[in-house]
Each structure stands twice: as structure tokens, then as C-alpha cells.
XYZ file of N, CA and C in Angstrom:
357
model
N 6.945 -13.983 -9.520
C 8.027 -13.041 -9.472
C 7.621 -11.881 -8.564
N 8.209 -11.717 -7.906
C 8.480 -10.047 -6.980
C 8.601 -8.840 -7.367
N 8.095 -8.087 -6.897
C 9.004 -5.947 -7.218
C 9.020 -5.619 -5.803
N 9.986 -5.197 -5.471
C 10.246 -3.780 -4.775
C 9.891 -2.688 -5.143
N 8.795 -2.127 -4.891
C 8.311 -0.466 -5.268
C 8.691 0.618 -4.099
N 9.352 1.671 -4.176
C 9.049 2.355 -3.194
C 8.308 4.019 -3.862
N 7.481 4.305 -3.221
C 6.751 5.422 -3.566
C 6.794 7.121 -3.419
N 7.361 7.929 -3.906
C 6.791 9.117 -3.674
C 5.455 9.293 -3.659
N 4.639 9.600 -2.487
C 3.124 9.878 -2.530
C 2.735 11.607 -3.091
N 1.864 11.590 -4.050
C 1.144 12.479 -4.267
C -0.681 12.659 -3.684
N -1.001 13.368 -2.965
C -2.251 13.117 -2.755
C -2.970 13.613 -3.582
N -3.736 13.406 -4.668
C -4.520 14.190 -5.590
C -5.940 13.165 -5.974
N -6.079 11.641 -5.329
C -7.200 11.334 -5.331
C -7.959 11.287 -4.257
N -9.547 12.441 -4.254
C -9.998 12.612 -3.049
C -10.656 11.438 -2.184
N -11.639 10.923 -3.192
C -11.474 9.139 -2.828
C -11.357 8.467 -2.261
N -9.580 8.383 -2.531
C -8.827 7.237 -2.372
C -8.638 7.836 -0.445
N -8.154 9.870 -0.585
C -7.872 10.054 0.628
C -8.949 9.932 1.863
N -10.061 9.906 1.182
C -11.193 9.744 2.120
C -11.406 8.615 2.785
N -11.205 7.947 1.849
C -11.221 6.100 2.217
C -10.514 5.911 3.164
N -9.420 6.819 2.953
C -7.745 6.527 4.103
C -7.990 6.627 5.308
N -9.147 8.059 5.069
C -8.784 9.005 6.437
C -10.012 8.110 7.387
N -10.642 7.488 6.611
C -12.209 6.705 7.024
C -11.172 5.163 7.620
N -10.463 4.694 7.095
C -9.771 3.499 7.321
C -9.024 3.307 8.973
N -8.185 4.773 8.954
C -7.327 4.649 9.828
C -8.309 6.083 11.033
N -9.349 6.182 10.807
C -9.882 7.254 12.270
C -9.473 8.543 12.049
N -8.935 8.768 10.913
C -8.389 10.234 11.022
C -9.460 11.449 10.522
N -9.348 12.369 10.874
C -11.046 13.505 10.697
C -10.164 14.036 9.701
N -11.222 14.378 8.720
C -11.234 15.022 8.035
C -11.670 17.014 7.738
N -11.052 17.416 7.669
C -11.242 19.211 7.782
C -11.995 19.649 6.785
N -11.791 20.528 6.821
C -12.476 21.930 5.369
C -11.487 22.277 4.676
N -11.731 22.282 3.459
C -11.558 22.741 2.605
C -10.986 24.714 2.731
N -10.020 25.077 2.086
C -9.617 26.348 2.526
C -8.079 26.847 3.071
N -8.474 28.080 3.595
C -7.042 28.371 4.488
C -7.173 27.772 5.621
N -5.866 27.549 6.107
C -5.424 26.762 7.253
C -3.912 27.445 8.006
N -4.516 27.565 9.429
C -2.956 28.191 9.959
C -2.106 26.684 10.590
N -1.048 27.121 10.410
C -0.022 26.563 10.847
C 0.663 26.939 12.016
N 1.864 26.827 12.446
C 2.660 27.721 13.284
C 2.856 29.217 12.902
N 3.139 29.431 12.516
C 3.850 30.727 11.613
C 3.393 31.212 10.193
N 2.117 29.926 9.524
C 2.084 29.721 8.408
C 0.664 29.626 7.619
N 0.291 30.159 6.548
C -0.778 29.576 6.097
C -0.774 28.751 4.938
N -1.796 28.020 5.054
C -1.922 26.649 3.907
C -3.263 26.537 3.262
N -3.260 26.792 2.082
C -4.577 26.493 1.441
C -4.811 24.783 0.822
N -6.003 24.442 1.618
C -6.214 23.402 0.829
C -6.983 22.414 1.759
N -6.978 20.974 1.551
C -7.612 20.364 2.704
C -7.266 20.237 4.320
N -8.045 20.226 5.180
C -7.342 19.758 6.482
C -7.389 18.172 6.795
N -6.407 17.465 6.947
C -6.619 16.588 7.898
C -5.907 16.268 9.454
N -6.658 16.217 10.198
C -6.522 16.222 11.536
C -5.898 14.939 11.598
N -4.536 14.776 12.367
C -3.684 13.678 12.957
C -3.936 13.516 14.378
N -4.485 12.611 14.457
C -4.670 11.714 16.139
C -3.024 12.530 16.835
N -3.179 13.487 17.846
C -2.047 14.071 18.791
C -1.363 15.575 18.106
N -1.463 15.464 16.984
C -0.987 16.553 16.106
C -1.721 18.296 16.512
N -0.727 19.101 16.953
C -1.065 20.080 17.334
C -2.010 21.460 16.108
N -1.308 20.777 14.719
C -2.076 21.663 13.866
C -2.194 20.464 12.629
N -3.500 20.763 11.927
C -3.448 20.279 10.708
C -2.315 19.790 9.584
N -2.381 18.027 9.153
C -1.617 18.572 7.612
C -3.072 18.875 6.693
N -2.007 19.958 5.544
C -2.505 20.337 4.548
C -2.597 19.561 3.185
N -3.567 19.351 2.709
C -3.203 18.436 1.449
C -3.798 19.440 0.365
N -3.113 20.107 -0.450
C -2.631 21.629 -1.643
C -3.183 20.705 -2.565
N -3.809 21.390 -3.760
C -4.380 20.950 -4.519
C -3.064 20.530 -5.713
N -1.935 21.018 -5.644
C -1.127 19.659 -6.421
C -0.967 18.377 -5.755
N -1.112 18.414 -4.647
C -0.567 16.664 -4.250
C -0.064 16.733 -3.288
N 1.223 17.978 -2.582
C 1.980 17.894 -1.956
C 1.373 18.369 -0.436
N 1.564 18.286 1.194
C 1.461 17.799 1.863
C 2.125 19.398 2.716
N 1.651 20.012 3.301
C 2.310 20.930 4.289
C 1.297 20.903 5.750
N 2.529 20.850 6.441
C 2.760 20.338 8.275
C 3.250 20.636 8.914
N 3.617 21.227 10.076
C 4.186 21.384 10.903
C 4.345 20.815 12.286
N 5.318 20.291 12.444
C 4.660 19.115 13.360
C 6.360 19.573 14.398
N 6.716 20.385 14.617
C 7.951 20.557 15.098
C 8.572 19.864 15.473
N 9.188 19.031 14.358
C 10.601 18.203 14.527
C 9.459 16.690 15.386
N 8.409 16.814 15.563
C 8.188 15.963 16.279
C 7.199 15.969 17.550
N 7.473 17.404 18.053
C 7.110 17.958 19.299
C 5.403 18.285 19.329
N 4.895 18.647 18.229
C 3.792 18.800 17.638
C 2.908 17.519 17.176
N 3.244 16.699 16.367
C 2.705 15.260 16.177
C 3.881 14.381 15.848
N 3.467 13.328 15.736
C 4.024 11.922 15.705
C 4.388 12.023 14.351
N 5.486 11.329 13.721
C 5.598 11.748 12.039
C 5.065 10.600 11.585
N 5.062 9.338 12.787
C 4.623 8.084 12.000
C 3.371 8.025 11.558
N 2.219 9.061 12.058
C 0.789 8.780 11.933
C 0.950 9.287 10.080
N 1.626 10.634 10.096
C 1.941 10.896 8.572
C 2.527 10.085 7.874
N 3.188 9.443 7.912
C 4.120 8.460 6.931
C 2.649 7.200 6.802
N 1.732 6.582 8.110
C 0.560 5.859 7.938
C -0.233 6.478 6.921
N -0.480 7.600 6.707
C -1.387 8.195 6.029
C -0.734 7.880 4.725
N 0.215 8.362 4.558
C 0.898 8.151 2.972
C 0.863 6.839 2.707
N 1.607 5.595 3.356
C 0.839 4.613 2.952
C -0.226 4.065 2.867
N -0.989 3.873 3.451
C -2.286 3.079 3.217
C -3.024 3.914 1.885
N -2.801 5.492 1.778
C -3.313 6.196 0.963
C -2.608 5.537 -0.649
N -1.466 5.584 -0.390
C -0.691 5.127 -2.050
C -1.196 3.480 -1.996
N -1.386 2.703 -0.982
C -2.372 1.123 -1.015
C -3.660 1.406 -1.754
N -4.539 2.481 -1.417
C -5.857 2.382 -1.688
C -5.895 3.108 -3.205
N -4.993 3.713 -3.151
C -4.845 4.079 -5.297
C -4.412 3.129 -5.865
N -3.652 2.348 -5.363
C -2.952 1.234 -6.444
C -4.216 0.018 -6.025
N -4.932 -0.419 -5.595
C -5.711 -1.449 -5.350
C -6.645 -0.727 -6.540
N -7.183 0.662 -5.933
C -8.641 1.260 -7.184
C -7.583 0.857 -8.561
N -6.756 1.173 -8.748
C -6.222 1.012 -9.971
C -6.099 -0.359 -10.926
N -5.693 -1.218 -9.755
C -6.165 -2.952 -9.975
C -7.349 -3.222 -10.619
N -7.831 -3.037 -9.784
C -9.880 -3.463 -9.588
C -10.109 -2.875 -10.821
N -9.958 -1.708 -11.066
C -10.559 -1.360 -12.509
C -10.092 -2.132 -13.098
N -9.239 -2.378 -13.214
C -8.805 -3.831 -14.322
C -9.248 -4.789 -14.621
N -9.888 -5.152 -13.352
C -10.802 -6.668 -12.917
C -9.213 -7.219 -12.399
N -8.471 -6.920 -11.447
C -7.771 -7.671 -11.198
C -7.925 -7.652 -9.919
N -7.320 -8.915 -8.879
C -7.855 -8.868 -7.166
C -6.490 -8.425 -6.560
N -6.615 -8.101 -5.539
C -5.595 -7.169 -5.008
C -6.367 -7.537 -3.278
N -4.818 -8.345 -2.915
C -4.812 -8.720 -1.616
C -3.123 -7.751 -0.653
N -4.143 -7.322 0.430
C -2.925 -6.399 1.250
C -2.395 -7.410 2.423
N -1.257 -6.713 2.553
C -0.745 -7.104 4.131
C 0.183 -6.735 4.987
N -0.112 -6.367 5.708
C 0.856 -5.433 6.857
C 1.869 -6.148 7.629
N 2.945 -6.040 7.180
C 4.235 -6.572 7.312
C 4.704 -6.547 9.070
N 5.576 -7.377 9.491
C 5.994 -7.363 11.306
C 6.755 -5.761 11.015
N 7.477 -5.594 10.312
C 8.160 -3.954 10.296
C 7.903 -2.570 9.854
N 5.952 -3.274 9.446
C 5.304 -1.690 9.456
C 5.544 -1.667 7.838
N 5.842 -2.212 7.073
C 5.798 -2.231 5.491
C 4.668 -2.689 5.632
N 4.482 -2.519 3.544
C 3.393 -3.157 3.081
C 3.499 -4.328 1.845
N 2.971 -5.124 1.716
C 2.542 -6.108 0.439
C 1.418 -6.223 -0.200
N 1.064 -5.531 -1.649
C 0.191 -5.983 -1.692
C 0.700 -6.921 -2.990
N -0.236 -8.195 -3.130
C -0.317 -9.169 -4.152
C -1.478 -8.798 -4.829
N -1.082 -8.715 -6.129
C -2.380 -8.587 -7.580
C -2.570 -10.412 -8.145
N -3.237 -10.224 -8.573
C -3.562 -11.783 -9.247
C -4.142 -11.400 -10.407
N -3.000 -12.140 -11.162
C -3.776 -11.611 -12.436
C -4.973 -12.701 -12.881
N -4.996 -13.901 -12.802
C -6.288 -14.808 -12.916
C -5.665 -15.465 -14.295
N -4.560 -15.786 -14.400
C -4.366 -16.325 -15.807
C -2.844 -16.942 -15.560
């Protein structure tokens, strides 16, 4: 049987985001304040491949960027980050289970992953 999941991402496992940022080439910042355009952001930096300023990842979860409309970075490298990041929590989440967890990157830029439960 199948699910359709679609996700609101929270980033709050460091982990999982490290793994991400290690997966897909993306640098990782300091910890702290962070300017923006106009703006400051406390919390992690991560540096986006073309992105003119840092996103912020705030110690609730949520995600501040400025990427002007576009003009600043690519939005797709962010939307990459959110997925593979919500992949690598739900796989740790598997595995603790003892369950196997196979990914796969879809022709339209989605994702699949299959769990097996072994039974």
C-alpha cells in the first residue's frame, strides 16, 4: 500500500541538518546573529551555493532568508535543503526502529522513500 505525505519542514534536528548540509555541499555557518538585507537573524547560518546572504535556521525550527524574490538565490537550492533534510529525519526515525529505509529521487524532483518493515 502507498501514502502521499506532504511535509511542513521544521528544522530542529542538528544532525539530521548537518548530514544535509554535508550531503548536498552546502557550508555550514556560526552559530549567532546574522545580517540579512535590512535584517537581523539569530541562529544558525547556512550558506546556499549563489545565495547573496545566509538562510537562518532560529532555534524553533523556522527558516529566515532573504533571497529577493529570487534575485539573491535560487529558491530551489532552499526547497533541496528542506527536502533531503525532512528524508534524513524520517529515515533516523526508521532505523531506530530497526526498520530499512530505501530513497529515491523521482524524474520531477520529488521524493520516495520505501520502509520495509521485514514481516
Amino acid at each position: 500500500m502507498s501514502h502521499k505525505i506532504t511535509l511542513q519542514v521544521e528544522i530542529k534536528n542538528r544532525q539530521a541538518l548537518l548530514s544535509t548540509c554535508k550531503r548536498l555541499g552546502y557550508a555550514i555557518g556560526t552559530e549567532g546573529t546574522h545580517e540579512l538585507y535590512k535584517a537581523t537573524e539569530e541562529g544558525l547560518a547556512v550558506n546556499l551555493p549563489g545565495w547573496k546572504y545566509p538562510v537562518v535556521i532560529k532555534a524553533d525550527g523556522s527558516i529566515a532568508f532573504d533571497n529577493y524574490k529570487g534575485a539573491w538565490g535560487d529558491i530551489s537550492a532552499l526547497n533541496k535543503l528542506r527536502q533531503i533534510y525532512a528524508a534524513e529525519v524520517t529515515k533516523s526515525e526508521f532505523l531506530i526502529q530497526g526498520l530499512s529505509v530505501y530513497e529515491q529521487i523521482n524524474q520531477d524532483g520529488s521524493m520516495t522513500l520505501t520502509v520495509e518493515t521485514g514481516g
